[in-house]
Amino acid sequence: MPTAPRCDDTIAWSALQGHFQGHGRTLDLREAFARDAGRFEALAVQAPEVFADLSKNLWDGTTLRLLIELAQACDLPARRDALLAGEPINSTEGRAVLHTALRAPRGAGPFSDEVHGVLDALLAYAETVRDGAASGITDVVNIGIGGSDLGPQMAVPALQAFSQPGLRLHFVSNVDGHDIVPVLAKLKPESTLFIVASKTFTTQETMANAHAARAWFLAAGGTDTARHFVGVTTNLEAAARFGITRTFGFWDWVGGRYSLWSAIGLPLAIAIGAENFRAFLAGARAMDEHFATAPLDANLPVLLGLLDVWYRNFHGFGSRSVAPYHQGLKRFPAYLQQLEMESNGKCVDAEGRALGLGTSPVVWGEAGTNGQHAYFQMLHQGTDVIPVEFIAVKHTTHERAGLAPEVAAQLADQHVKLLANCLAQSQALMLGKTADEAATESAPTASKTLDPAVLARHRSFPGNRPSTTLVLEALTPRSLGALIALYEHRVFTSGAIWGINSFDQWGVELGKALCNQLLPRFASGDAAGLDASTAGLLARLR
Ligand code: F6P
């Protein structure tokens, strides 16, 4: 497709700079709400399964209009259409990027026959594993790393309420043996299924752990490795060479961090079953359709991606914190770290030109309310402004576990506490507290001897700190699918504005290559040609 102009060469970019220098920089949320009674409604978006309150962000109608102009100037709609049509937009690897084809209904997307052929076989197999009485399987161990680990590792606990009782899922990723050892200690070979998940089937960590698992299996008296080891990969030959006879394939047009929808989702499919897995895909598909068809100013992934650009390149915010107020989403921030930072952590554009502007923010977070008792202090009173993304879930699903009525009543009460905490945090970030307000409040734990004016300054909050709140009705297979797809398209949007290739990851290669060069030096001790620091550390660690 034709080259779009660089985002910072567009008229819209200059207009945004002018707007920022004018009143964009000084926008005060408290005043904005006081001035405009309709601000919440005006900045609320209902996307499939996900409602978003964007009103506590440092933007207004003008910002939004200019950001949409920027999206148009950067050819976002054409770039999105090229993505969805399967054009080879991953230019450095000459590949299409078609994770959306994995959730298209039969007959509706590219490669439909291949996609649905594998999906049908995968789900049929997942059902046989779930039938513990017939399969004898009680424990499933996924061995993979990065995109071959983080997706299932995040989604399985998220959908715990929909999972097969009595079936335990484990995840091993790190080449550090301290990862696999405690897992193996819980297993019996005859009731364990190992899934070796690797797009390339060459990744050092995964291959090492697969060998460790097979050595353990045989040493512990396991027989029939063909039944107890299954592969998920695009490299069917390498899986066969490892000795795996049952393999589910996928394709080079599925990026690792976008692969949860493919056979990489096998652990999730085993946990939640075929019907729920199809609902998970359908939720993502609904978000795909929203992304493809909603007008830009009502298109949630587009708006979130544009907000990211606004914060990163105009406000200069270097990080974004994600706070899911649902314990099932405790691994969601880690999942987003790969999705966002591996996709958009780039310093050249798709043409290879130095960008000279900020790209991916640091994405980090922790399940609420735990984060409140750790780093929220910094969010409220630290010197950096860090936009926070709250994810609230209206209805619980833990009652599906069949709780006694008195326990269910207690947990219903806890859920209200959880939601109140979530709202209170976004409110506190925005409202803050002046030193005068602090001075008039009683603070029983505060020093009685310190100058009250000094104390009040310690107890004041700047406020005007931005946040977005996403609301799901319940955390279900369908809503989780939509939520993940929302983030995928948001990352695409900011990447498209920056003009980068969001689908390669050359930045992980150098470390891999140097690791391979260092490995023999651990045996030989040869430090010739190494810098003094690496040589000194090598000597110490041998
Ligand atoms: O970290 C680099 C990376 O290539 C990721 O993009 C990928 O998800 C991960 O390694 C695992 O790769 P594979 O699935 O080929 O083992």
JSON list of N, CA, C and O in Angstrom, two decimals, residues 298-325:
[
{"chain": "A", "resi": 298, "resn": "ALA", "atom": "N", "xyz": [-16.50, 6.90, 17.23]},
{"chain": "A", "resi": 298, "resn": "ALA", "atom": "CA", "xyz": [-17.25, 6.03, 18.14]},
{"chain": "A", "resi": 298, "resn": "ALA", "atom": "C", "xyz": [-16.63, 4.63, 18.14]},
{"chain": "A", "resi": 298, "resn": "ALA", "atom": "O", "xyz": [-17.27, 3.65, 18.51]},
{"chain": "A", "resi": 299, "resn": "ASN", "atom": "N", "xyz": [-15.38, 4.57, 17.71]},
{"chain": "A", "resi": 299, "resn": "ASN", "atom": "CA", "xyz": [-14.69, 3.30, 17.54]},
{"chain": "A", "resi": 299, "resn": "ASN", "atom": "C", "xyz": [-13.73, 3.14, 18.72]},
{"chain": "A", "resi": 299, "resn": "ASN", "atom": "O", "xyz": [-12.71, 3.84, 18.80]},
{"chain": "A", "resi": 300, "resn": "LEU", "atom": "N", "xyz": [-14.07, 2.26, 19.64]},
{"chain": "A", "resi": 300, "resn": "LEU", "atom": "CA", "xyz": [-13.32, 2.24, 20.90]},
{"chain": "A", "resi": 300, "resn": "LEU", "atom": "C", "xyz": [-11.84, 1.93, 20.73]},
{"chain": "A", "resi": 300, "resn": "LEU", "atom": "O", "xyz": [-11.00, 2.65, 21.30]},
{"chain": "A", "resi": 301, "resn": "PRO", "atom": "N", "xyz": [-11.45, 0.89, 19.98]},
{"chain": "A", "resi": 301, "resn": "PRO", "atom": "CA", "xyz": [-10.00, 0.68, 19.84]},
{"chain": "A", "resi": 301, "resn": "PRO", "atom": "C", "xyz": [-9.31, 1.88, 19.20]},
{"chain": "A", "resi": 301, "resn": "PRO", "atom": "O", "xyz": [-8.18, 2.23, 19.59]},
{"chain": "A", "resi": 302, "resn": "VAL", "atom": "N", "xyz": [-9.97, 2.52, 18.26]},
{"chain": "A", "resi": 302, "resn": "VAL", "atom": "CA", "xyz": [-9.37, 3.70, 17.63]},
{"chain": "A", "resi": 302, "resn": "VAL", "atom": "C", "xyz": [-9.20, 4.81, 18.65]},
{"chain": "A", "resi": 302, "resn": "VAL", "atom": "O", "xyz": [-8.13, 5.44, 18.76]},
{"chain": "A", "resi": 303, "resn": "LEU", "atom": "N", "xyz": [-10.23, 5.05, 19.44]},
{"chain": "A", "resi": 303, "resn": "LEU", "atom": "CA", "xyz": [-10.14, 6.14, 20.42]},
{"chain": "A", "resi": 303, "resn": "LEU", "atom": "C", "xyz": [-9.06, 5.87, 21.46]},
{"chain": "A", "resi": 303, "resn": "LEU", "atom": "O", "xyz": [-8.30, 6.77, 21.83]},
{"chain": "A", "resi": 304, "resn": "LEU", "atom": "N", "xyz": [-8.96, 4.62, 21.90]},
{"chain": "A", "resi": 304, "resn": "LEU", "atom": "CA", "xyz": [-7.93, 4.31, 22.90]},
{"chain": "A", "resi": 304, "resn": "LEU", "atom": "C", "xyz": [-6.53, 4.45, 22.30]},
{"chain": "A", "resi": 304, "resn": "LEU", "atom": "O", "xyz": [-5.60, 4.95, 22.95]},
{"chain": "A", "resi": 305, "resn": "GLY", "atom": "N", "xyz": [-6.38, 4.02, 21.05]},
{"chain": "A", "resi": 305, "resn": "GLY", "atom": "CA", "xyz": [-5.07, 4.15, 20.38]},
{"chain": "A", "resi": 305, "resn": "GLY", "atom": "C", "xyz": [-4.70, 5.61, 20.20]},
{"chain": "A", "resi": 305, "resn": "GLY", "atom": "O", "xyz": [-3.55, 6.01, 20.39]},
{"chain": "A", "resi": 306, "resn": "LEU", "atom": "N", "xyz": [-5.68, 6.43, 19.87]},
{"chain": "A", "resi": 306, "resn": "LEU", "atom": "CA", "xyz": [-5.41, 7.87, 19.69]},
{"chain": "A", "resi": 306, "resn": "LEU", "atom": "C", "xyz": [-5.09, 8.53, 21.03]},
{"chain": "A", "resi": 306, "resn": "LEU", "atom": "O", "xyz": [-4.22, 9.40, 21.12]},
{"chain": "A", "resi": 307, "resn": "LEU", "atom": "N", "xyz": [-5.79, 8.09, 22.06]},
{"chain": "A", "resi": 307, "resn": "LEU", "atom": "CA", "xyz": [-5.50, 8.62, 23.40]},
{"chain": "A", "resi": 307, "resn": "LEU", "atom": "C", "xyz": [-4.05, 8.28, 23.78]},
{"chain": "A", "resi": 307, "resn": "LEU", "atom": "O", "xyz": [-3.33, 9.11, 24.37]},
{"chain": "A", "resi": 308, "resn": "ASP", "atom": "N", "xyz": [-3.62, 7.07, 23.42]},
{"chain": "A", "resi": 308, "resn": "ASP", "atom": "CA", "xyz": [-2.23, 6.68, 23.71]},
{"chain": "A", "resi": 308, "resn": "ASP", "atom": "C", "xyz": [-1.25, 7.63, 23.01]},
{"chain": "A", "resi": 308, "resn": "ASP", "atom": "O", "xyz": [-0.24, 8.02, 23.59]},
{"chain": "A", "resi": 309, "resn": "VAL", "atom": "N", "xyz": [-1.56, 7.99, 21.77]},
{"chain": "A", "resi": 309, "resn": "VAL", "atom": "CA", "xyz": [-0.69, 8.91, 21.03]},
{"chain": "A", "resi": 309, "resn": "VAL", "atom": "C", "xyz": [-0.70, 10.29, 21.69]},
{"chain": "A", "resi": 309, "resn": "VAL", "atom": "O", "xyz": [0.34, 10.92, 21.89]},
{"chain": "A", "resi": 310, "resn": "TRP", "atom": "N", "xyz": [-1.86, 10.73, 22.06]},
{"chain": "A", "resi": 310, "resn": "TRP", "atom": "CA", "xyz": [-2.01, 12.04, 22.72]},
{"chain": "A", "resi": 310, "resn": "TRP", "atom": "C", "xyz": [-1.16, 12.10, 24.00]},
{"chain": "A", "resi": 310, "resn": "TRP", "atom": "O", "xyz": [-0.43, 13.05, 24.25]},
{"chain": "A", "resi": 311, "resn": "TYR", "atom": "N", "xyz": [-1.28, 11.05, 24.80]},
{"chain": "A", "resi": 311, "resn": "TYR", "atom": "CA", "xyz": [-0.54, 11.04, 26.06]},
{"chain": "A", "resi": 311, "resn": "TYR", "atom": "C", "xyz": [0.96, 10.88, 25.84]},
{"chain": "A", "resi": 311, "resn": "TYR", "atom": "O", "xyz": [1.77, 11.51, 26.50]},
{"chain": "A", "resi": 312, "resn": "ARG", "atom": "N", "xyz": [1.34, 10.02, 24.92]},
{"chain": "A", "resi": 312, "resn": "ARG", "atom": "CA", "xyz": [2.76, 9.72, 24.73]},
{"chain": "A", "resi": 312, "resn": "ARG", "atom": "C", "xyz": [3.50, 10.88, 24.06]},
{"chain": "A", "resi": 312, "resn": "ARG", "atom": "O", "xyz": [4.59, 11.25, 24.47]},
{"chain": "A", "resi": 313, "resn": "ASN", "atom": "N", "xyz": [2.89, 11.44, 23.03]},
{"chain": "A", "resi": 313, "resn": "ASN", "atom": "CA", "xyz": [3.63, 12.38, 22.18]},
{"chain": "A", "resi": 313, "resn": "ASN", "atom": "C", "xyz": [3.36, 13.84, 22.49]},
{"chain": "A", "resi": 313, "resn": "ASN", "atom": "O", "xyz": [4.13, 14.70, 22.08]},
{"chain": "A", "resi": 314, "resn": "PHE", "atom": "N", "xyz": [2.28, 14.13, 23.17]},
{"chain": "A", "resi": 314, "resn": "PHE", "atom": "CA", "xyz": [1.98, 15.53, 23.47]},
{"chain": "A", "resi": 314, "resn": "PHE", "atom": "C", "xyz": [2.17, 15.79, 24.97]},
{"chain": "A", "resi": 314, "resn": "PHE", "atom": "O", "xyz": [2.93, 16.67, 25.36]},
{"chain": "A", "resi": 315, "resn": "HIS", "atom": "N", "xyz": [1.55, 14.98, 25.80]},
{"chain": "A", "resi": 315, "resn": "HIS", "atom": "CA", "xyz": [1.76, 15.14, 27.24]},
{"chain": "A", "resi": 315, "resn": "HIS", "atom": "C", "xyz": [3.12, 14.59, 27.68]},
{"chain": "A", "resi": 315, "resn": "HIS", "atom": "O", "xyz": [3.61, 14.96, 28.75]},
{"chain": "A", "resi": 316, "resn": "GLY", "atom": "N", "xyz": [3.68, 13.66, 26.89]},
{"chain": "A", "resi": 316, "resn": "GLY", "atom": "CA", "xyz": [4.99, 13.10, 27.25]},
{"chain": "A", "resi": 316, "resn": "GLY", "atom": "C", "xyz": [4.91, 12.05, 28.35]},
{"chain": "A", "resi": 316, "resn": "GLY", "atom": "O", "xyz": [5.91, 11.77, 29.02]},
{"chain": "A", "resi": 317, "resn": "PHE", "atom": "N", "xyz": [3.74, 11.44, 28.56]},
{"chain": "A", "resi": 317, "resn": "PHE", "atom": "CA", "xyz": [3.63, 10.39, 29.58]},
{"chain": "A", "resi": 317, "resn": "PHE", "atom": "C", "xyz": [4.31, 9.12, 29.05]},
{"chain": "A", "resi": 317, "resn": "PHE", "atom": "O", "xyz": [3.99, 8.64, 27.96]},
{"chain": "A", "resi": 318, "resn": "GLY", "atom": "N", "xyz": [5.20, 8.56, 29.83]},
{"chain": "A", "resi": 318, "resn": "GLY", "atom": "CA", "xyz": [5.98, 7.41, 29.35]},
{"chain": "A", "resi": 318, "resn": "GLY", "atom": "C", "xyz": [5.43, 6.07, 29.78]},
{"chain": "A", "resi": 318, "resn": "GLY", "atom": "O", "xyz": [5.97, 5.03, 29.39]},
{"chain": "A", "resi": 319, "resn": "SER", "atom": "N", "xyz": [4.38, 6.09, 30.57]},
{"chain": "A", "resi": 319, "resn": "SER", "atom": "CA", "xyz": [3.89, 4.80, 31.04]},
{"chain": "A", "resi": 319, "resn": "SER", "atom": "C", "xyz": [2.39, 4.82, 31.24]},
{"chain": "A", "resi": 319, "resn": "SER", "atom": "O", "xyz": [1.77, 5.88, 31.32]},
{"chain": "A", "resi": 320, "resn": "ARG", "atom": "N", "xyz": [1.80, 3.65, 31.24]},
{"chain": "A", "resi": 320, "resn": "ARG", "atom": "CA", "xyz": [0.36, 3.52, 31.49]},
{"chain": "A", "resi": 320, "resn": "ARG", "atom": "C", "xyz": [0.17, 2.33, 32.43]},
{"chain": "A", "resi": 320, "resn": "ARG", "atom": "O", "xyz": [0.75, 1.27, 32.21]},
{"chain": "A", "resi": 321, "resn": "SER", "atom": "N", "xyz": [-0.64, 2.52, 33.44]},
{"chain": "A", "resi": 321, "resn": "SER", "atom": "CA", "xyz": [-0.87, 1.44, 34.39]},
{"chain": "A", "resi": 321, "resn": "SER", "atom": "C", "xyz": [-2.24, 0.82, 34.15]},
{"chain": "A", "resi": 321, "resn": "SER", "atom": "O", "xyz": [-3.21, 1.54, 33.91]},
{"chain": "A", "resi": 322, "resn": "VAL", "atom": "N", "xyz": [-2.29, -0.49, 34.19]},
{"chain": "A", "resi": 322, "resn": "VAL", "atom": "CA", "xyz": [-3.56, -1.20, 33.98]},
{"chain": "A", "resi": 322, "resn": "VAL", "atom": "C", "xyz": [-3.96, -1.86, 35.29]},
{"chain": "A", "resi": 322, "resn": "VAL", "atom": "O", "xyz": [-3.16, -2.60, 35.89]},
{"chain": "A", "resi": 323, "resn": "ALA", "atom": "N", "xyz": [-5.16, -1.59, 35.73]},
{"chain": "A", "resi": 323, "resn": "ALA", "atom": "CA", "xyz": [-5.60, -2.11, 37.03]},
{"chain": "A", "resi": 323, "resn": "ALA", "atom": "C", "xyz": [-6.92, -2.87, 36.85]},
{"chain": "A", "resi": 323, "resn": "ALA", "atom": "O", "xyz": [-8.00, -2.28, 36.92]},
{"chain": "A", "resi": 324, "resn": "PRO", "atom": "N", "xyz": [-6.84, -4.18, 36.59]},
{"chain": "A", "resi": 324, "resn": "PRO", "atom": "CA", "xyz": [-8.08, -4.94, 36.46]},
{"chain": "A", "resi": 324, "resn": "PRO", "atom": "C", "xyz": [-8.67, -5.23, 37.84]},
{"chain": "A", "resi": 324, "resn": "PRO", "atom": "O", "xyz": [-8.01, -5.85, 38.67]},
{"chain": "A", "resi": 325, "resn": "TYR", "atom": "N", "xyz": [-9.88, -4.78, 38.05]},
{"chain": "A", "resi": 325, "resn": "TYR", "atom": "CA", "xyz": [-10.55, -5.08, 39.32]},
{"chain": "A", "resi": 325, "resn": "TYR", "atom": "C", "xyz": [-11.31, -6.40, 39.17]},
{"chain": "A", "resi": 325, "resn": "TYR", "atom": "O", "xyz": [-12.54, -6.45, 39.27]}
]
